[in-house]
CSV table of C-alpha atoms and ligand atoms in Angstrom, one decimal:
chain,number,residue,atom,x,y,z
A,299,UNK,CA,0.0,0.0,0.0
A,300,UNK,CA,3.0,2.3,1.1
A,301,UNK,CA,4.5,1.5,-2.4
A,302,UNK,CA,1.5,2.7,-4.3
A,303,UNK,CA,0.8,5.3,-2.2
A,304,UNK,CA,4.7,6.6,-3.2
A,305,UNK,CA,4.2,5.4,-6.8
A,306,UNK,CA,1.1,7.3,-7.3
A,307,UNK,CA,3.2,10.6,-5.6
A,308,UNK,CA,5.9,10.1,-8.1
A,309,UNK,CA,3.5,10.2,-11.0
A,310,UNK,CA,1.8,13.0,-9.8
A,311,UNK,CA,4.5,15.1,-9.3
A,312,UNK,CA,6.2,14.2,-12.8
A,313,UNK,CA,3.2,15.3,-13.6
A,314,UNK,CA,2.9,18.6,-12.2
A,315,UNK,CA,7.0,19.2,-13.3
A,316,UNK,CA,5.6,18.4,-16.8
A,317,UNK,CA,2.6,20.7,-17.1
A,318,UNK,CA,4.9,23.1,-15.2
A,319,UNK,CA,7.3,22.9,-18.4
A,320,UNK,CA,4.7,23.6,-20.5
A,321,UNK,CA,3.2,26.1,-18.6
A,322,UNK,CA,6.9,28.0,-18.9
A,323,UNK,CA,7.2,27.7,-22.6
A,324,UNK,CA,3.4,29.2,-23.0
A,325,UNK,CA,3.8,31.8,-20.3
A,326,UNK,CA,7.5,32.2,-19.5
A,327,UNK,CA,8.6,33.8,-16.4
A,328,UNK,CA,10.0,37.4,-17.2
A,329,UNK,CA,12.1,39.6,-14.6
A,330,UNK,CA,10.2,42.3,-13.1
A,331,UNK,CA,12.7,45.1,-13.3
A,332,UNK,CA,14.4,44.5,-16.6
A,333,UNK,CA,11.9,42.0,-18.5
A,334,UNK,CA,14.6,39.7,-19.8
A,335,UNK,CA,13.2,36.0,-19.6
A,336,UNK,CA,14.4,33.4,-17.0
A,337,UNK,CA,12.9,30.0,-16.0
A,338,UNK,CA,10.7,29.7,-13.3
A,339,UNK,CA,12.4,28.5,-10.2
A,340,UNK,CA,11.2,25.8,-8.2
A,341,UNK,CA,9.9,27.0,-4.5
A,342,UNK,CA,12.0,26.2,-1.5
A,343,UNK,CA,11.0,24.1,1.5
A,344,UNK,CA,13.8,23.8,3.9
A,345,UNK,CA,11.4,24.7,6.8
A,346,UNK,CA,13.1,27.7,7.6
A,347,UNK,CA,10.5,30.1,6.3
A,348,UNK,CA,12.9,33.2,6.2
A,349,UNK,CA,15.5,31.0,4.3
A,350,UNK,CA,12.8,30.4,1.9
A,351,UNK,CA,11.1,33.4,1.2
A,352,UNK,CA,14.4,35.2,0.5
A,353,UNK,CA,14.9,32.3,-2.7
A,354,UNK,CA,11.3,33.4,-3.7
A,355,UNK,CA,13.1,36.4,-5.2
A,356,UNK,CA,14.8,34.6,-8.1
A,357,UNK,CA,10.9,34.0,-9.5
A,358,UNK,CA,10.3,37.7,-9.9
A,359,UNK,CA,14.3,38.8,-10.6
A,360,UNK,CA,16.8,37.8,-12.8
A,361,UNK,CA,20.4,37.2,-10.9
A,362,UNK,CA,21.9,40.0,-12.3
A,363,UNK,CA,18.9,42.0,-11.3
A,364,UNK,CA,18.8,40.2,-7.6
A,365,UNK,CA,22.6,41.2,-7.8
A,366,UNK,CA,22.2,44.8,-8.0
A,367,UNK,CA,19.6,45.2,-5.7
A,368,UNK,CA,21.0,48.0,-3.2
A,369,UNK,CA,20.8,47.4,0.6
A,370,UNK,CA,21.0,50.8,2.7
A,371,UNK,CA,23.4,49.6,4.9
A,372,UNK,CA,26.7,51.8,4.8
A,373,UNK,CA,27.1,55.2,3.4
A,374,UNK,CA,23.6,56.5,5.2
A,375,UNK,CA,22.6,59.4,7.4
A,376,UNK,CA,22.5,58.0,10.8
A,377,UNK,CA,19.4,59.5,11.9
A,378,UNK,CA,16.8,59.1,8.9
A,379,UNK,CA,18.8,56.2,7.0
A,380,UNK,CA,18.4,58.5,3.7
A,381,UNK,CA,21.9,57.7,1.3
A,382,UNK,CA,24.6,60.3,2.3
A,383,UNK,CA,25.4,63.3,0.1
A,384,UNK,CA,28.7,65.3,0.2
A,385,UNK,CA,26.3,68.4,1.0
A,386,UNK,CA,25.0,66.1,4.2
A,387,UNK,CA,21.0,64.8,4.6
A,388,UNK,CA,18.7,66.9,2.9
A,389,UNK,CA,15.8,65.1,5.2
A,390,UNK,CA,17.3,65.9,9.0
A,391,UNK,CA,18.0,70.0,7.6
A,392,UNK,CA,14.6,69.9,6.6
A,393,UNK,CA,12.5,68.1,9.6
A,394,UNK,CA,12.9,67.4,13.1
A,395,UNK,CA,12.2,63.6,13.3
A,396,UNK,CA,10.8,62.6,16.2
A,397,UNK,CA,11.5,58.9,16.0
A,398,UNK,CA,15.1,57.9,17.5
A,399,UNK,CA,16.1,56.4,13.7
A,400,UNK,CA,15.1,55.2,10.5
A,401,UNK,CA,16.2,52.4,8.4
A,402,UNK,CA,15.1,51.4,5.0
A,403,UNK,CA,16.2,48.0,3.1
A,404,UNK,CA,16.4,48.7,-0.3
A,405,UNK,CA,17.2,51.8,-2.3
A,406,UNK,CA,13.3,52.7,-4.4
A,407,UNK,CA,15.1,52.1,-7.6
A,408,UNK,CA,13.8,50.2,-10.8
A,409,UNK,CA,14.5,47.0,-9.3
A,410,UNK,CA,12.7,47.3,-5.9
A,411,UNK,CA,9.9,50.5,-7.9
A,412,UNK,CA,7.8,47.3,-10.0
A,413,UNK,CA,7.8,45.0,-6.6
A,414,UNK,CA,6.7,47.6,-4.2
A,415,UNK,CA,4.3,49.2,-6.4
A,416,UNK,CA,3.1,45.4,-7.7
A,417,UNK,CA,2.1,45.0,-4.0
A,418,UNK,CA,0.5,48.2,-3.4
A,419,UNK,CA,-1.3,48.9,-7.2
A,420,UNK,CA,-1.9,45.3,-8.4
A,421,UNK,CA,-2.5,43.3,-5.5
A,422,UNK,CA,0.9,41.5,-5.9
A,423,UNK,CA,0.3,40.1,-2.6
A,424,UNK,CA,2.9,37.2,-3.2
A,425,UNK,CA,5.7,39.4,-3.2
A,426,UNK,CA,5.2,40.6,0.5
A,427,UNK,CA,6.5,37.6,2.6
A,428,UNK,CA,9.9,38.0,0.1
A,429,UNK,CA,10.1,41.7,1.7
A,430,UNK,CA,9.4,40.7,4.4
A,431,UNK,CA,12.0,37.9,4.5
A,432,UNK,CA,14.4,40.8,3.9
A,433,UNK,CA,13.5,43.1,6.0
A,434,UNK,CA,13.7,40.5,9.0
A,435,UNK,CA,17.5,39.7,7.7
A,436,UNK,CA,17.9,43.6,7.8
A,437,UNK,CA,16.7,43.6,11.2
A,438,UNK,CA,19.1,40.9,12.0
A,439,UNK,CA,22.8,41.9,10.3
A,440,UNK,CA,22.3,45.7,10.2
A,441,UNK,CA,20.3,47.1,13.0
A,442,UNK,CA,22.4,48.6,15.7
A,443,UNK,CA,19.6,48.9,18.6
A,444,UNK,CA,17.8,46.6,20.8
A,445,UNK,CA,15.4,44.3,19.0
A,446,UNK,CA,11.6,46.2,18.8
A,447,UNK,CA,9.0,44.6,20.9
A,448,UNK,CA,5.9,45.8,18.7
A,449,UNK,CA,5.5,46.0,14.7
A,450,UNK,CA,2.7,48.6,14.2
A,451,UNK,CA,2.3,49.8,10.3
A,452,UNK,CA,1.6,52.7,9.3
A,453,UNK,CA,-2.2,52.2,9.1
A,454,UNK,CA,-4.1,53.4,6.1
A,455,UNK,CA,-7.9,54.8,7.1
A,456,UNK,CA,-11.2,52.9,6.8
A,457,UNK,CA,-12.1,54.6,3.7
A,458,UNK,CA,-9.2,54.0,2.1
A,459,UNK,CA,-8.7,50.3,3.0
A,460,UNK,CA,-12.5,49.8,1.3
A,461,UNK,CA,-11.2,51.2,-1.8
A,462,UNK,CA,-8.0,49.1,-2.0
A,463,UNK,CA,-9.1,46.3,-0.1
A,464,UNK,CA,-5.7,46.0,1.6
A,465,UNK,CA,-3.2,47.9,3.7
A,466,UNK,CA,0.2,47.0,2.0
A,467,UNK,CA,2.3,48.1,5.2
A,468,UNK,CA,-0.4,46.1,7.3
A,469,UNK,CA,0.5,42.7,5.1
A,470,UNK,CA,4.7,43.2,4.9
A,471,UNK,CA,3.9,44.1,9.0
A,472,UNK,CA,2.4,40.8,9.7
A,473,UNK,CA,4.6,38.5,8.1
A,474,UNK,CA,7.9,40.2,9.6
A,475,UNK,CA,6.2,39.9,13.1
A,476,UNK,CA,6.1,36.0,11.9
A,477,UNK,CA,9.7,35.8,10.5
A,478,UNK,CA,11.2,37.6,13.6
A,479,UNK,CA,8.5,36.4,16.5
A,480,UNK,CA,8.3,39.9,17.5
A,481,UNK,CA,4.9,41.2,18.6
A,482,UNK,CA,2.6,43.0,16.2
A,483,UNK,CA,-0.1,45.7,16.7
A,484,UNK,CA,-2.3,47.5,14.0
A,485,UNK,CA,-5.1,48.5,15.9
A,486,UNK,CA,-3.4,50.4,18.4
A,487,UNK,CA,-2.5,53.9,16.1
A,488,UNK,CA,-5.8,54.5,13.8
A,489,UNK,CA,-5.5,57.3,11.0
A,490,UNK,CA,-9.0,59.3,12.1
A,491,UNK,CA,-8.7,61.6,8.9
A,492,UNK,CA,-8.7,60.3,4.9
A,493,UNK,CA,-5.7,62.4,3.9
A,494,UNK,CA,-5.1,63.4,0.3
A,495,UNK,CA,-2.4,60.9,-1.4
A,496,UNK,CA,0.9,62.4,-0.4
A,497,UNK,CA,2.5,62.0,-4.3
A,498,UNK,CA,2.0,65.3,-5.5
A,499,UNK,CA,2.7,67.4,-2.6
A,500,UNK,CA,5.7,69.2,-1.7
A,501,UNK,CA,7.8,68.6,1.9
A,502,UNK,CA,5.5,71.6,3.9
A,503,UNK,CA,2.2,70.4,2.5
A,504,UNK,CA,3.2,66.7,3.2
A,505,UNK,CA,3.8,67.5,6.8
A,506,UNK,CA,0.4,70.0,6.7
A,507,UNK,CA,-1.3,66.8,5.3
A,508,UNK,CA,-0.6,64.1,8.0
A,509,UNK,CA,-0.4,66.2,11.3
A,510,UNK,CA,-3.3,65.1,13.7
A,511,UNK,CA,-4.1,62.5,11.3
A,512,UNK,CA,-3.6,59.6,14.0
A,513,UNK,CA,-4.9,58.6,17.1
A,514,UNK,CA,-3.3,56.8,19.4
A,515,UNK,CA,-5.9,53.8,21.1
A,516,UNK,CA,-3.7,52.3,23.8
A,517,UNK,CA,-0.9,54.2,25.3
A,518,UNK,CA,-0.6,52.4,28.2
A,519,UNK,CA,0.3,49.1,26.0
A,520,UNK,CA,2.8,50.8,24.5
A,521,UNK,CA,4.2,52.3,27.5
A,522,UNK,CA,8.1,50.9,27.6
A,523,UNK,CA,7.9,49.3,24.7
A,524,UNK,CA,10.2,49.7,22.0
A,525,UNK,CA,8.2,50.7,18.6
A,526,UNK,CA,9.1,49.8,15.1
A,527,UNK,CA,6.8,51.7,12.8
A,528,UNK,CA,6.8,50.2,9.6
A,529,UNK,CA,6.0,51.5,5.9
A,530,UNK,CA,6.6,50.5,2.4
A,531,UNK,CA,8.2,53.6,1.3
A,532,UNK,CA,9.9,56.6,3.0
A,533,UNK,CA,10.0,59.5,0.8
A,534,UNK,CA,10.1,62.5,3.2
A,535,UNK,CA,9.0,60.4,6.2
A,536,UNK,CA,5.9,63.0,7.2
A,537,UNK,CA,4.2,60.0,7.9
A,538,UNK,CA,6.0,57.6,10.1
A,539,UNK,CA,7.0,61.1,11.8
A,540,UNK,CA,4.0,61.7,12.6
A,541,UNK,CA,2.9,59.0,14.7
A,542,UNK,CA,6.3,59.1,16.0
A,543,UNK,CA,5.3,62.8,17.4
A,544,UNK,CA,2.0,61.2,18.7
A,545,UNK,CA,4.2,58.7,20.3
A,546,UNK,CA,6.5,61.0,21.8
A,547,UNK,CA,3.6,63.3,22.7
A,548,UNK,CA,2.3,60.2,25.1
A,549,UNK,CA,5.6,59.8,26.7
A,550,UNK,CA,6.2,56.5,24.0
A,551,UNK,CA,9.8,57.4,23.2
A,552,UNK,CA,11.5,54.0,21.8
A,553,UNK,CA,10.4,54.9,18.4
A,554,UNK,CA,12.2,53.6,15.3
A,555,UNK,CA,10.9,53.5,11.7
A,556,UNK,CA,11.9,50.4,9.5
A,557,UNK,CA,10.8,50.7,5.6
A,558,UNK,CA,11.0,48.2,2.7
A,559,UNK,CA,12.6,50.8,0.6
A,560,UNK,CA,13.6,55.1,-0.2
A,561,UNK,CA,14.4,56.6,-2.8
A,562,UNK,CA,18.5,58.4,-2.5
B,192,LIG,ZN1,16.4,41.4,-14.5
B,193,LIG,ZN1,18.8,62.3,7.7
């Protein structure tokens, strides 16, 4: 019975390889950033999850493309993690962050632009975990502080969620708490007012736009905790700013910002 069973496994997964074969020379896998084609890569099942997420990359980059991708590691201002210029951080002249720092992966480039964007635009939900997956190795070989105790993304409001059907930050948020077994909160900072999409507006207006747009639901929860506020994007971090000043304002002051990506 045991050798059936097996047999009948084999056959079904020649099967599957098959069709799978097919399926690439009908609909062949193409890289997300620079469209070249490249075979579809089997998935990985080692049981360590982080370990496999991080190969689910090579199904939606090329290896040259998964080769340049840029982690902000070195080279970065050590307050707002924005790349360094000669002329210093444009960000920190500009704004007083109120979180303690801010990190981002990935430079927003036009390797990391079509995966981000994917997630947020096109409901590319599978590509979240894979962030994810980086942003927990991030967390692990390049974060100088203590390890957060609460994930809380940068939530988006009600009206908002209807229209996309999904918070982006909320879904990258979830599966890092997962990855690094580190709590994970998005109930507990609301956004009370639907402000206008941030894209067209200048640094002031930004920081016009998101001021009181947050309430804070459980300050006591949060009180000693160490926060990691986490976005897709920080572009002139108005946002994760201010919920850090909400933070702050409730004597939360452990505040750090993590984000999948910035532009230099
Ligand atoms: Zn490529
Ligand atoms: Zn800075």
């Amino acid at each position: 019975m045991k050798k059936k069973r097996s047999r009948i496994t084999r056959r079904s997964e020649q099967i599957e390889k098959f069709l799978q074969q097919i399926y690439n020379l009908l609909a062949p896998q193409i890289c997300y950033c620079c469209l070249d084609r490249m075979p579809l890569t089997e998935l990985l099942k080692t049981g360590d999850l982080k370990k496999d997420k991080l190969w689910e990359i090579s199904r939606y980059l090329c290896p040259a493309c998964i080769e340049n991708l840029v982690i902000l590691k070195d080279d970065i201002c050590p307050k707002c993690g924005s790349p360094l210029r000669t002329t210093g951080c444009p960000h920190c002249t500009q704004t007083s962050f109120k979180f303690i720092a801010a990190r981002s992966v990935f430079l927003f480039d036009e390797r990391t632009r079509p995966l981000i964007h994917g997630l947020k635009y096109h409901q590319f939900l599978k590509i979240a975990p894979v962030l994810a997956a980086y942003a927990a190795l991030y967390l692990e070989n390049h974060w100088r502080w203590q390890k957060p105790d609460i994930i809380i993304p940068v939530p988006l409001h009600r009206v908002k969620l209807r229209e996309r059907d999904f918070n982006q930050s909320a879904i990258i948020g979830r599966w890092l708490a997962q990855l690094t077994h580190i709590d994970y909160r998005e109930d507990i900072i609301i956004r009370n007012r639907y402000t206008r999409t941030q894209t067209a507006l200048d640094r002031k207006q930004r920081h016009q736009n998101v001021s009181g747009a947050f309430t804070l639901r459980d300050a006591e929860y949060l009180k000693d905790k160490c926060i990691l506020i986490l976005d897709d994007v920080f572009t002139t971090g108005s946002t994760c700013n201010a919920m850090a000043h909400l933070l702050r304002d409730n004597q939360i002051t452990q505040v750090f910002v993590l984000t999948i990506a910035r532009p230099s």
